[in-house]
PDB file of C-alpha atoms in Angstrom:
ATOM      1  CA  MET T   1     -12.991   1.799 -15.712  1.00  0.00           C
ATOM      2  CA  THR T   2     -14.697   1.995 -19.092  1.00  0.00           C
ATOM      3  CA  GLY T   3     -12.608  -0.536 -20.957  1.00  0.00           C
ATOM      4  CA  SER T   4     -11.941   2.017 -23.692  1.00  0.00           C
ATOM      5  CA  ALA T   5      -8.267   1.012 -23.805  1.00  0.00           C
ATOM      6  CA  ALA T   6      -9.195  -2.319 -25.375  1.00  0.00           C
ATOM      7  CA  ILE T   7     -11.240  -0.539 -28.043  1.00  0.00           C
ATOM      8  CA  THR T   8      -8.372   1.886 -28.692  1.00  0.00           C
ATOM      9  CA  ALA T   9      -5.985  -1.057 -29.046  1.00  0.00           C
ATOM     10  CA  MET T  10      -8.357  -2.733 -31.503  1.00  0.00           C
ATOM     11  CA  ALA T  11      -8.430   0.409 -33.643  1.00  0.00           C
ATOM     12  CA  ALA T  12      -4.635   0.598 -33.557  1.00  0.00           C
ATOM     13  CA  HIS T  13      -4.555  -2.970 -34.898  1.00  0.00           C
ATOM     14  CA  GLY T  14      -6.942  -2.058 -37.719  1.00  0.00           C
ATOM     15  CA  VAL T  15      -9.858  -3.894 -36.108  1.00  0.00           C
ATOM     16  CA  THR T  16     -13.096  -1.987 -36.740  1.00  0.00           C
ATOM     17  CA  ARG T  17     -16.796  -2.806 -37.140  1.00  0.00           C
ATOM     18  CA  ALA T  18     -16.069  -3.039 -40.851  1.00  0.00           C
ATOM     19  CA  THR T  19     -13.527  -5.833 -40.332  1.00  0.00           C
ATOM     20  CA  VAL T  20     -15.199  -7.539 -37.341  1.00  0.00           C
ATOM     21  CA  PRO T  21     -19.032  -7.400 -37.353  1.00  0.00           C
ATOM     22  CA  TRP T  22     -19.249  -7.767 -33.581  1.00  0.00           C
ATOM     23  CA  LYS T  23     -19.135  -5.130 -30.885  1.00  0.00           C
ATOM     24  CA  ALA T  24     -16.576  -5.595 -28.131  1.00  0.00           C
ATOM     25  CA  GLU T  25     -18.064  -5.709 -24.642  1.00  0.00           C
ATOM     26  CA  GLN T  26     -16.090  -4.284 -21.723  1.00  0.00           C
ATOM     27  CA  SER T  27     -16.884  -5.057 -18.123  1.00  0.00           C
ATOM     28  CA  VAL T  28     -15.465  -5.546 -14.646  1.00  0.00           C
ATOM     29  CA  VAL T  29     -16.194  -9.013 -13.305  1.00  0.00           C
ATOM     30  CA  THR T  30     -15.525 -10.292  -9.790  1.00  0.00           C
ATOM     31  CA  ILE T  31     -13.560 -13.526 -10.035  1.00  0.00           C
ATOM     32  CA  ASN T  32     -12.480 -15.294  -6.834  1.00  0.00           C
ATOM     33  CA  GLY T  33     -12.742 -12.074  -4.838  1.00  0.00           C
ATOM     34  CA  ALA T  34     -10.920  -9.774  -7.298  1.00  0.00           C
ATOM     35  CA  ARG T  35     -12.503  -7.341  -9.740  1.00  0.00           C
ATOM     36  CA  LEU T  36     -10.957  -8.079 -13.139  1.00  0.00           C
ATOM     37  CA  ALA T  37     -11.111  -5.832 -16.200  1.00  0.00           C
ATOM     38  CA  MET T  38     -12.403  -7.902 -19.077  1.00  0.00           C
ATOM     39  CA  SER T  39     -13.245  -7.649 -22.788  1.00  0.00           C
ATOM     40  CA  MET T  40     -15.340 -10.032 -24.873  1.00  0.00           C
ATOM     41  CA  ILE T  41     -16.317 -10.142 -28.525  1.00  0.00           C
ATOM     42  CA  GLY T  42     -18.317 -12.623 -30.557  1.00  0.00           C
ATOM     43  CA  PRO T  43     -21.566 -14.572 -30.142  1.00  0.00           C
ATOM     44  CA  ALA T  44     -22.482 -15.946 -26.739  1.00  0.00           C
ATOM     45  CA  ASP T  45     -22.661 -19.450 -28.197  1.00  0.00           C
ATOM     46  CA  GLY T  46     -19.277 -19.163 -29.934  1.00  0.00           C
ATOM     47  CA  ILE T  47     -16.405 -21.429 -28.953  1.00  0.00           C
ATOM     48  CA  PRO T  48     -14.732 -19.749 -25.953  1.00  0.00           C
ATOM     49  CA  LEU T  49     -11.246 -18.496 -26.828  1.00  0.00           C
ATOM     50  CA  ILE T  50      -9.502 -17.071 -23.764  1.00  0.00           C
ATOM     51  CA  VAL T  51      -6.401 -14.988 -24.522  1.00  0.00           C
ATOM     52  CA  LEU T  52      -3.785 -14.342 -21.837  1.00  0.00           C
ATOM     53  CA  HIS T  53      -1.450 -11.360 -21.772  1.00  0.00           C
ATOM     54  CA  GLY T  54       2.256 -11.438 -20.987  1.00  0.00           C
ATOM     55  CA  GLY T  55       4.224  -8.998 -18.862  1.00  0.00           C
ATOM     56  CA  ARG T  56       4.576 -10.360 -15.337  1.00  0.00           C
ATOM     57  CA  GLY T  57       3.619  -7.421 -13.127  1.00  0.00           C
ATOM     58  CA  PHE T  58       2.889  -4.942 -15.922  1.00  0.00           C
ATOM     59  CA  GLY T  59       0.934  -6.520 -18.801  1.00  0.00           C
ATOM     60  CA  THR T  60      -2.648  -5.896 -19.938  1.00  0.00           C
ATOM     61  CA  HIS T  61      -4.988  -7.775 -22.245  1.00  0.00           C
ATOM     62  CA  ASP T  62      -5.572  -4.874 -24.645  1.00  0.00           C
ATOM     63  CA  GLY T  63      -2.986  -5.845 -27.252  1.00  0.00           C
ATOM     64  CA  VAL T  64      -3.573  -9.596 -27.312  1.00  0.00           C
ATOM     65  CA  PHE T  65      -7.343  -9.077 -27.361  1.00  0.00           C
ATOM     66  CA  ALA T  66      -7.072  -6.681 -30.303  1.00  0.00           C
ATOM     67  CA  THR T  67      -4.839  -9.117 -32.192  1.00  0.00           C
ATOM     68  CA  TYR T  68      -7.304 -11.996 -32.005  1.00  0.00           C
ATOM     69  CA  ALA T  69     -10.618 -10.085 -32.022  1.00  0.00           C
ATOM     70  CA  PRO T  70     -10.972 -10.827 -35.783  1.00  0.00           C
ATOM     71  CA  LEU T  71     -11.604 -14.476 -34.830  1.00  0.00           C
ATOM     72  CA  ALA T  72     -14.960 -13.407 -33.361  1.00  0.00           C
ATOM     73  CA  GLY T  73     -17.798 -15.218 -35.042  1.00  0.00           C
ATOM     74  CA  ARG T  74     -17.065 -18.885 -34.720  1.00  0.00           C
ATOM     75  CA  TYR T  75     -15.288 -17.924 -31.483  1.00  0.00           C
ATOM     76  CA  ARG T  76     -16.177 -15.762 -28.522  1.00  0.00           C
ATOM     77  CA  VAL T  77     -12.869 -14.085 -27.714  1.00  0.00           C
ATOM     78  CA  ILE T  78     -12.331 -13.282 -24.033  1.00  0.00           C
ATOM     79  CA  GLY T  79      -9.446 -11.268 -22.609  1.00  0.00           C
ATOM     80  CA  PHE T  80      -8.815  -9.964 -19.114  1.00  0.00           C
ATOM     81  CA  ASP T  81      -6.174  -8.231 -17.026  1.00  0.00           C
ATOM     82  CA  MET T  82      -4.879 -10.767 -14.518  1.00  0.00           C
ATOM     83  CA  ARG T  83      -5.263  -9.769 -10.884  1.00  0.00           C
ATOM     84  CA  GLY T  84      -2.779  -7.064  -9.959  1.00  0.00           C
ATOM     85  CA  HIS T  85      -2.249  -6.099 -13.597  1.00  0.00           C
ATOM     86  CA  GLY T  86      -3.556  -3.265 -15.725  1.00  0.00           C
ATOM     87  CA  ARG T  87      -7.009  -2.135 -14.643  1.00  0.00           C
ATOM     88  CA  SER T  88      -7.734  -5.152 -12.438  1.00  0.00           C
ATOM     89  CA  GLU T  89      -7.761  -5.077  -8.653  1.00  0.00           C
ATOM     90  CA  ASP T  90      -4.727  -5.760  -6.487  1.00  0.00           C
ATOM     91  CA  VAL T  91      -6.087  -8.679  -4.502  1.00  0.00           C
ATOM     92  CA  ALA T  92      -3.539 -11.241  -3.324  1.00  0.00           C
ATOM     93  CA  PRO T  93      -2.370 -13.924  -3.708  1.00  0.00           C
ATOM     94  CA  PHE T  94      -0.345 -13.262  -6.841  1.00  0.00           C
ATOM     95  CA  THR T  95       0.719 -16.776  -7.742  1.00  0.00           C
ATOM     96  CA  PHE T  96       0.622 -19.077 -10.761  1.00  0.00           C
ATOM     97  CA  ALA T  97      -1.887 -21.257  -8.907  1.00  0.00           C
ATOM     98  CA  GLN T  98      -4.224 -18.312  -8.326  1.00  0.00           C
ATOM     99  CA  MET T  99      -4.042 -17.192 -11.959  1.00  0.00           C
ATOM    100  CA  VAL T 100      -4.945 -20.749 -13.003  1.00  0.00           C
ATOM    101  CA  ALA T 101      -7.848 -20.773 -10.542  1.00  0.00           C
ATOM    102  CA  ASP T 102      -9.097 -17.481 -11.991  1.00  0.00           C
ATOM    103  CA  ILE T 103      -9.082 -18.919 -15.530  1.00  0.00           C
ATOM    104  CA  GLU T 104     -10.998 -21.972 -14.358  1.00  0.00           C
ATOM    105  CA  THR T 105     -13.592 -19.785 -12.635  1.00  0.00           C
ATOM    106  CA  ILE T 106     -13.980 -17.737 -15.829  1.00  0.00           C
ATOM    107  CA  ARG T 107     -14.458 -20.975 -17.769  1.00  0.00           C
ATOM    108  CA  GLN T 108     -17.070 -22.238 -15.340  1.00  0.00           C
ATOM    109  CA  THR T 109     -19.006 -18.980 -14.863  1.00  0.00           C
ATOM    110  CA  LEU T 110     -18.658 -17.132 -18.175  1.00  0.00           C
ATOM    111  CA  CYS T 111     -18.208 -20.057 -20.572  1.00  0.00           C
ATOM    112  CA  GLY T 112     -20.806 -22.390 -19.068  1.00  0.00           C
ATOM    113  CA  GLY T 113     -18.173 -24.961 -18.167  1.00  0.00           C
ATOM    114  CA  ARG T 114     -17.525 -25.639 -21.860  1.00  0.00           C
ATOM    115  CA  ARG T 115     -14.102 -26.653 -23.108  1.00  0.00           C
ATOM    116  CA  ILE T 116     -12.037 -23.690 -24.229  1.00  0.00           C
ATOM    117  CA  VAL T 117      -9.280 -22.695 -26.579  1.00  0.00           C
ATOM    118  CA  LEU T 118      -6.556 -21.160 -24.419  1.00  0.00           C
ATOM    119  CA  LEU T 119      -3.940 -18.841 -25.914  1.00  0.00           C
ATOM    120  CA  GLY T 120      -1.032 -17.195 -24.116  1.00  0.00           C
ATOM    121  CA  GLY T 121       2.283 -15.595 -24.900  1.00  0.00           C
ATOM    122  CA  SER T 122       5.381 -15.116 -22.749  1.00  0.00           C
ATOM    123  CA  PHE T 123       4.257 -15.022 -19.083  1.00  0.00           C
ATOM    124  CA  GLY T 124       0.722 -15.691 -20.327  1.00  0.00           C
ATOM    125  CA  GLY T 125       2.043 -18.794 -22.058  1.00  0.00           C
ATOM    126  CA  MET T 126       3.501 -20.018 -18.772  1.00  0.00           C
ATOM    127  CA  ILE T 127       0.128 -19.556 -17.106  1.00  0.00           C
ATOM    128  CA  ALA T 128      -1.543 -21.318 -20.047  1.00  0.00           C
ATOM    129  CA  LEU T 129       0.854 -24.273 -19.744  1.00  0.00           C
ATOM    130  CA  THR T 130       0.267 -24.458 -15.994  1.00  0.00           C
ATOM    131  CA  TYR T 131      -3.490 -24.450 -16.591  1.00  0.00           C
ATOM    132  CA  ALA T 132      -3.129 -27.130 -19.258  1.00  0.00           C
ATOM    133  CA  VAL T 133      -1.321 -29.600 -16.994  1.00  0.00           C
ATOM    134  CA  VAL T 134      -3.807 -28.978 -14.168  1.00  0.00           C
ATOM    135  CA  HIS T 135      -6.976 -29.027 -16.318  1.00  0.00           C
ATOM    136  CA  PRO T 136      -6.093 -30.974 -19.492  1.00  0.00           C
ATOM    137  CA  ASP T 137      -9.690 -32.078 -20.086  1.00  0.00           C
ATOM    138  CA  ALA T 138     -10.931 -28.465 -20.102  1.00  0.00           C
ATOM    139  CA  LEU T 139      -9.136 -27.625 -23.352  1.00  0.00           C
ATOM    140  CA  LEU T 140     -10.235 -27.863 -26.967  1.00  0.00           C
ATOM    141  CA  ALA T 141      -6.881 -26.475 -28.077  1.00  0.00           C
ATOM    142  CA  LEU T 142      -3.797 -24.792 -26.649  1.00  0.00           C
ATOM    143  CA  ILE T 143      -1.855 -22.024 -28.394  1.00  0.00           C
ATOM    144  CA  LEU T 144       1.495 -20.790 -27.080  1.00  0.00           C
ATOM    145  CA  ARG T 145       3.561 -17.879 -28.377  1.00  0.00           C
ATOM    146  CA  GLY T 146       7.131 -17.161 -27.332  1.00  0.00           C
ATOM    147  CA  THR T 147       7.093 -18.847 -23.941  1.00  0.00           C
ATOM    148  CA  ALA T 148       8.938 -21.445 -21.864  1.00  0.00           C
ATOM    149  CA  PRO T 149       8.031 -24.559 -19.841  1.00  0.00           C
ATOM    150  CA  SER T 150      10.273 -23.710 -16.888  1.00  0.00           C
ATOM    151  CA  TRP T 151      12.330 -20.981 -15.277  1.00  0.00           C
ATOM    152  CA  HIS T 152      15.458 -22.429 -16.896  1.00  0.00           C
ATOM    153  CA  HIS T 153      14.869 -20.231 -19.957  1.00  0.00           C
ATOM    154  CA  GLU T 154      16.439 -17.412 -17.936  1.00  0.00           C
ATOM    155  CA  ALA T 155      19.942 -18.709 -18.708  1.00  0.00           C
ATOM    156  CA  GLY T 156      19.202 -18.446 -22.422  1.00  0.00           C
ATOM    157  CA  ALA T 157      17.822 -14.943 -21.953  1.00  0.00           C
ATOM    158  CA  LEU T 158      21.028 -13.890 -20.195  1.00  0.00           C
ATOM    159  CA  ALA T 159      23.114 -15.299 -23.049  1.00  0.00           C
ATOM    160  CA  SER T 160      20.934 -13.443 -25.567  1.00  0.00           C
ATOM    161  CA  PHE T 161      21.299 -10.236 -23.572  1.00  0.00           C
ATOM    162  CA  ARG T 162      25.077 -10.534 -23.531  1.00  0.00           C
ATOM    163  CA  ALA T 163      25.153 -11.150 -27.283  1.00  0.00           C
ATOM    164  CA  ARG T 164      22.900  -8.162 -28.044  1.00  0.00           C
ATOM    165  CA  ALA T 165      23.828  -5.782 -25.224  1.00  0.00           C
ATOM    166  CA  ALA T 166      24.716  -3.039 -27.683  1.00  0.00           C
ATOM    167  CA  ARG T 167      21.034  -2.738 -28.544  1.00  0.00           C
ATOM    168  CA  ALA T 168      20.199  -1.563 -25.005  1.00  0.00           C
ATOM    169  CA  PRO T 169      23.156   0.506 -23.772  1.00  0.00           C
ATOM    170  CA  MET T 170      21.369   1.623 -20.604  1.00  0.00           C
ATOM    171  CA  ALA T 171      20.546  -1.930 -19.503  1.00  0.00           C
ATOM    172  CA  THR T 172      22.773  -4.077 -17.292  1.00  0.00           C
ATOM    173  CA  GLU T 173      22.945  -7.717 -16.243  1.00  0.00           C
ATOM    174  CA  GLY T 174      21.968  -6.538 -12.784  1.00  0.00           C
ATOM    175  CA  MET T 175      18.696  -5.191 -14.153  1.00  0.00           C
ATOM    176  CA  LEU T 176      18.000  -8.479 -15.892  1.00  0.00           C
ATOM    177  CA  GLU T 177      18.684 -10.320 -12.641  1.00  0.00           C
ATOM    178  CA  LYS T 178      16.114  -8.131 -10.897  1.00  0.00           C
ATOM    179  CA  LEU T 179      13.634  -8.914 -13.679  1.00  0.00           C
ATOM    180  CA  PHE T 180      13.969 -12.624 -12.912  1.00  0.00           C
ATOM    181  CA  THR T 181      13.935 -12.384  -9.116  1.00  0.00           C
ATOM    182  CA  PRO T 182      11.683 -10.934  -6.378  1.00  0.00           C
ATOM    183  CA  THR T 183      14.059  -8.048  -5.762  1.00  0.00           C
ATOM    184  CA  ILE T 184      12.568  -5.029  -7.538  1.00  0.00           C
ATOM    185  CA  GLU T 185      12.355  -2.321  -4.890  1.00  0.00           C
ATOM    186  CA  SER T 186       9.579  -0.087  -6.221  1.00  0.00           C
ATOM    187  CA  ASP T 187       7.164   0.478  -9.066  1.00  0.00           C
ATOM    188  CA  GLU T 188       9.404   3.247 -10.391  1.00  0.00           C
ATOM    189  CA  GLU T 189      12.508   1.059 -10.357  1.00  0.00           C
ATOM    190  CA  PHE T 190      10.474  -1.507 -12.294  1.00  0.00           C
ATOM    191  CA  ARG T 191       9.503   1.183 -14.823  1.00  0.00           C
ATOM    192  CA  LEU T 192      13.117   2.289 -15.291  1.00  0.00           C
ATOM    193  CA  ILE T 193      14.341  -1.282 -15.750  1.00  0.00           C
ATOM    194  CA  MET T 194      11.750  -1.940 -18.445  1.00  0.00           C
ATOM    195  CA  PHE T 195      12.568   1.352 -20.178  1.00  0.00           C
ATOM    196  CA  ALA T 196      16.232   0.358 -20.290  1.00  0.00           C
ATOM    197  CA  LEU T 197      15.444  -3.136 -21.576  1.00  0.00           C
ATOM    198  CA  ALA T 198      12.796  -2.068 -24.110  1.00  0.00           C
ATOM    199  CA  PRO T 199      15.184  -2.006 -27.122  1.00  0.00           C
ATOM    200  CA  MET T 200      15.828  -5.725 -26.578  1.00  0.00           C
ATOM    201  CA  TYR T 201      12.238  -6.430 -27.639  1.00  0.00           C
ATOM    202  CA  ALA T 202      12.394  -4.431 -30.884  1.00  0.00           C
ATOM    203  CA  GLU T 203      11.762  -6.227 -34.146  1.00  0.00           C
ATOM    204  CA  ASP T 204      14.277  -4.003 -35.932  1.00  0.00           C
ATOM    205  CA  PRO T 205      16.850  -2.267 -33.708  1.00  0.00           C
ATOM    206  CA  LYS T 206      17.724   0.075 -36.588  1.00  0.00           C
ATOM    207  CA  THR T 207      14.304   1.723 -36.497  1.00  0.00           C
ATOM    208  CA  LEU T 208      13.850   2.215 -32.756  1.00  0.00           C
ATOM    209  CA  ASP T 209      11.529   5.061 -31.818  1.00  0.00           C
ATOM    210  CA  TYR T 210      12.689   6.107 -28.356  1.00  0.00           C
ATOM    211  CA  ASP T 211       9.947   8.711 -28.045  1.00  0.00           C
ATOM    212  CA  LYS T 212       7.345   5.975 -28.582  1.00  0.00           C
ATOM    213  CA  ILE T 213       9.118   3.733 -26.064  1.00  0.00           C
ATOM    214  CA  LEU T 214       9.120   6.576 -23.542  1.00  0.00           C
ATOM    215  CA  LEU T 215       5.401   7.262 -24.057  1.00  0.00           C
ATOM    216  CA  HIS T 216       4.509   3.594 -23.685  1.00  0.00           C
ATOM    217  CA  THR T 217       6.659   3.151 -20.590  1.00  0.00           C
ATOM    218  CA  ALA T 218       5.240   6.285 -18.976  1.00  0.00           C
ATOM    219  CA  LYS T 219       1.640   5.117 -19.507  1.00  0.00           C
ATOM    220  CA  THR T 220       2.119   1.528 -18.380  1.00  0.00           C
ATOM    221  CA  ARG T 221       1.205   0.494 -14.845  1.00  0.00           C
ATOM    222  CA  TYR T 222       4.132  -1.311 -13.203  1.00  0.00           C
ATOM    223  CA  ASN T 223       3.424  -3.265 -10.029  1.00  0.00           C
ATOM    224  CA  ALA T 224       6.604  -4.354  -8.248  1.00  0.00           C
ATOM    225  CA  ARG T 225       4.725  -6.251  -5.550  1.00  0.00           C
ATOM    226  CA  VAL T 226       2.910  -8.399  -8.107  1.00  0.00           C
ATOM    227  CA  HIS T 227       6.124  -9.031 -10.016  1.00  0.00           C
ATOM    228  CA  ASN T 228       7.997  -9.985  -6.856  1.00  0.00           C
ATOM    229  CA  ASP T 229       5.237 -12.261  -5.585  1.00  0.00           C
ATOM    230  CA  LEU T 230       5.106 -14.084  -8.921  1.00  0.00           C
ATOM    231  CA  PHE T 231       8.861 -14.689  -8.705  1.00  0.00           C
ATOM    232  CA  ALA T 232       8.923 -15.490  -4.969  1.00  0.00           C
ATOM    233  CA  ASP T 233       8.374 -19.203  -5.584  1.00  0.00           C
ATOM    234  CA  HIS T 234      11.019 -19.731  -8.237  1.00  0.00           C
ATOM    235  CA  SER T 235       9.926 -23.289  -9.012  1.00  0.00           C
ATOM    236  CA  TYR T 236       7.917 -23.003 -12.227  1.00  0.00           C
ATOM    237  CA  ASP T 237       8.711 -26.153 -14.208  1.00  0.00           C
ATOM    238  CA  VAL T 238       6.103 -28.200 -16.098  1.00  0.00           C
ATOM    239  CA  VAL T 239       8.501 -29.990 -18.461  1.00  0.00           C
ATOM    240  CA  GLY T 240       7.858 -33.366 -16.859  1.00  0.00           C
ATOM    241  CA  ARG T 241       4.078 -32.941 -17.192  1.00  0.00           C
ATOM    242  CA  LEU T 242       3.830 -31.760 -20.802  1.00  0.00           C
ATOM    243  CA  SER T 243       3.036 -35.260 -22.052  1.00  0.00           C
ATOM    244  CA  SER T 244      -0.291 -35.072 -20.181  1.00  0.00           C
ATOM    245  CA  ILE T 245      -1.534 -32.378 -22.596  1.00  0.00           C
ATOM    246  CA  HIS T 246      -3.523 -34.183 -25.273  1.00  0.00           C
ATOM    247  CA  CYS T 247      -5.419 -31.419 -27.070  1.00  0.00           C
ATOM    248  CA  PRO T 248      -4.337 -29.926 -30.427  1.00  0.00           C
ATOM    249  CA  THR T 249      -1.463 -27.566 -29.622  1.00  0.00           C
ATOM    250  CA  LEU T 250       0.283 -24.836 -31.591  1.00  0.00           C
ATOM    251  CA  VAL T 251       3.663 -23.586 -30.375  1.00  0.00           C
ATOM    252  CA  PHE T 252       5.159 -20.630 -32.228  1.00  0.00           C
ATOM    253  CA  CYS T 253       7.833 -18.052 -31.555  1.00  0.00           C
ATOM    254  CA  GLY T 254      10.116 -15.565 -33.224  1.00  0.00           C
ATOM    255  CA  ALA T 255      13.396 -16.953 -34.516  1.00  0.00           C
ATOM    256  CA  GLU T 256      15.104 -13.987 -32.810  1.00  0.00           C
ATOM    257  CA  ASP T 257      13.203 -14.216 -29.505  1.00  0.00           C
ATOM    258  CA  TRP T 258      15.713 -13.000 -26.944  1.00  0.00           C
ATOM    259  CA  ILE T 259      13.937 -13.672 -23.645  1.00  0.00           C
ATOM    260  CA  CYS T 260      12.205 -16.996 -24.400  1.00  0.00           C
ATOM    261  CA  PRO T 261      14.654 -18.389 -26.978  1.00  0.00           C
ATOM    262  CA  PRO T 262      13.363 -20.790 -29.663  1.00  0.00           C
ATOM    263  CA  ASP T 263      14.908 -23.822 -27.962  1.00  0.00           C
ATOM    264  CA  GLN T 264      12.188 -23.420 -25.322  1.00  0.00           C
ATOM    265  CA  SER T 265       9.400 -23.644 -27.901  1.00  0.00           C
ATOM    266  CA  ARG T 266      11.112 -26.656 -29.470  1.00  0.00           C
ATOM    267  CA  LEU T 267      11.220 -28.339 -26.062  1.00  0.00           C
ATOM    268  CA  ILE T 268       7.512 -27.724 -25.502  1.00  0.00           C
ATOM    269  CA  ALA T 269       6.570 -29.023 -28.945  1.00  0.00           C
ATOM    270  CA  ASP T 270       8.776 -32.092 -28.520  1.00  0.00           C
ATOM    271  CA  ARG T 271       7.093 -33.038 -25.238  1.00  0.00           C
ATOM    272  CA  ILE T 272       3.415 -32.373 -26.106  1.00  0.00           C
ATOM    273  CA  PRO T 273       2.087 -35.242 -28.253  1.00  0.00           C
ATOM    274  CA  GLY T 274       1.210 -34.097 -31.771  1.00  0.00           C
ATOM    275  CA  ALA T 275       2.070 -30.436 -31.181  1.00  0.00           C
ATOM    276  CA  THR T 276       2.686 -28.148 -34.140  1.00  0.00           C
ATOM    277  CA  LEU T 277       5.833 -25.988 -34.004  1.00  0.00           C
ATOM    278  CA  GLU T 278       6.322 -22.847 -36.087  1.00  0.00           C
ATOM    279  CA  ILE T 279       9.421 -20.634 -35.870  1.00  0.00           C
ATOM    280  CA  ILE T 280       8.735 -17.201 -37.360  1.00  0.00           C
ATOM    281  CA  VAL T 281      11.749 -15.833 -39.240  1.00  0.00           C
ATOM    282  CA  ASP T 282      12.894 -12.258 -38.607  1.00  0.00           C
ATOM    283  CA  SER T 283      10.660 -11.964 -35.513  1.00  0.00           C
ATOM    284  CA  ASN T 284      11.630 -11.223 -31.927  1.00  0.00           C
ATOM    285  CA  HIS T 285       9.714 -11.977 -28.736  1.00  0.00           C
ATOM    286  CA  GLY T 286       6.453 -10.292 -29.666  1.00  0.00           C
ATOM    287  CA  VAL T 287       5.769 -11.624 -33.202  1.00  0.00           C
ATOM    288  CA  PRO T 288       3.818  -8.971 -35.155  1.00  0.00           C
ATOM    289  CA  GLY T 289       0.088  -9.212 -34.579  1.00  0.00           C
ATOM    290  CA  THR T 290      -0.903  -9.730 -38.202  1.00  0.00           C
ATOM    291  CA  VAL T 291       1.606 -12.583 -38.500  1.00  0.00           C
ATOM    292  CA  ALA T 292       0.445 -14.176 -35.254  1.00  0.00           C
ATOM    293  CA  LEU T 293      -3.205 -13.965 -36.310  1.00  0.00           C
ATOM    294  CA  GLN T 294      -2.417 -15.621 -39.640  1.00  0.00           C
ATOM    295  CA  HIS T 295      -0.675 -18.585 -38.008  1.00  0.00           C
ATOM    296  CA  VAL T 296      -3.316 -18.999 -35.317  1.00  0.00           C
ATOM    297  CA  SER T 297      -6.191 -18.781 -37.815  1.00  0.00           C
ATOM    298  CA  ARG T 298      -4.632 -21.425 -40.041  1.00  0.00           C
ATOM    299  CA  PHE T 299      -4.010 -23.730 -37.082  1.00  0.00           C
ATOM    300  CA  LEU T 300      -7.574 -23.429 -35.794  1.00  0.00           C
ATOM    301  CA  ASN T 301      -9.038 -24.025 -39.251  1.00  0.00           C
ATOM    302  CA  ASP T 302      -6.857 -27.110 -39.706  1.00  0.00           C
ATOM    303  CA  ARG T 303      -7.122 -28.641 -36.233  1.00  0.00           C
ATOM    304  CA  LEU T 304     -10.632 -27.551 -35.206  1.00  0.00           C
ATOM    305  CA  PRO T 305     -12.508 -27.870 -38.509  1.00  0.00           C
ATOM    306  CA  LYS T 306     -16.115 -26.787 -38.676  1.00  0.00           C
ATOM    307  CA  PRO T 307     -18.616 -29.648 -38.438  1.00  0.00           C
TER     308      PRO T 307
END
């Protein structure tokens, strides 16, 4: 594994040596017995900013790393494929607790035990929230994009799907149920479900490029076992512990987020003392990278001012 995918993603996001005067470093690092694909950019003494990808069972860090690589300088941006995802090794267990343990080991071994800024979206946001309630004193700041504090968001996602079903004519409620349960039968079934649901994530359903969706779906690694294991213990719920998070926190999401509806971000922001909430108009689940970077940069400049 060369890590070239992260560099390709950076170029696709317009991130070059001309815009970011740091060279991205790609490596494979053994963390708690699993070899994890990792990318880093920025000075070794920069504030550690760990970015977590979404996509339970199929995500990679390439996109989120490329989005926030321009923060390199004051920050050392670190992204990695969680175990069982992307180019990282399939080493069980695949649980929220293990993902949190992996982040803590990265903080201790690669960040010198320093406090970190932790950023995650969607599934990555759920892992970030779980880390935050377990290790609140390890955080300088917490940034959450389009996520939820419990599994109860699934009811809102189903309602959104029913309201927008015409966008994804191949998708069914049965497929969505499989997406939220440990019942996907194979990697290929997983791939087909995500291909059918892909139009639900589009920012503008009128400009869907099905050829691009097909190419992306064909290239993505889907791991049904990892997905199923992460849904096997359907008890994720940190709502009652959010008040223990005391670091500066930004919560933002698209106003049209279908799978983690805005009421979930409002709930998080209401329960975390002093949290900042931003609802991005005309945005779906993903929030365009340039928009996300703008909001995150402003938040960090305001809440973590330079000495």
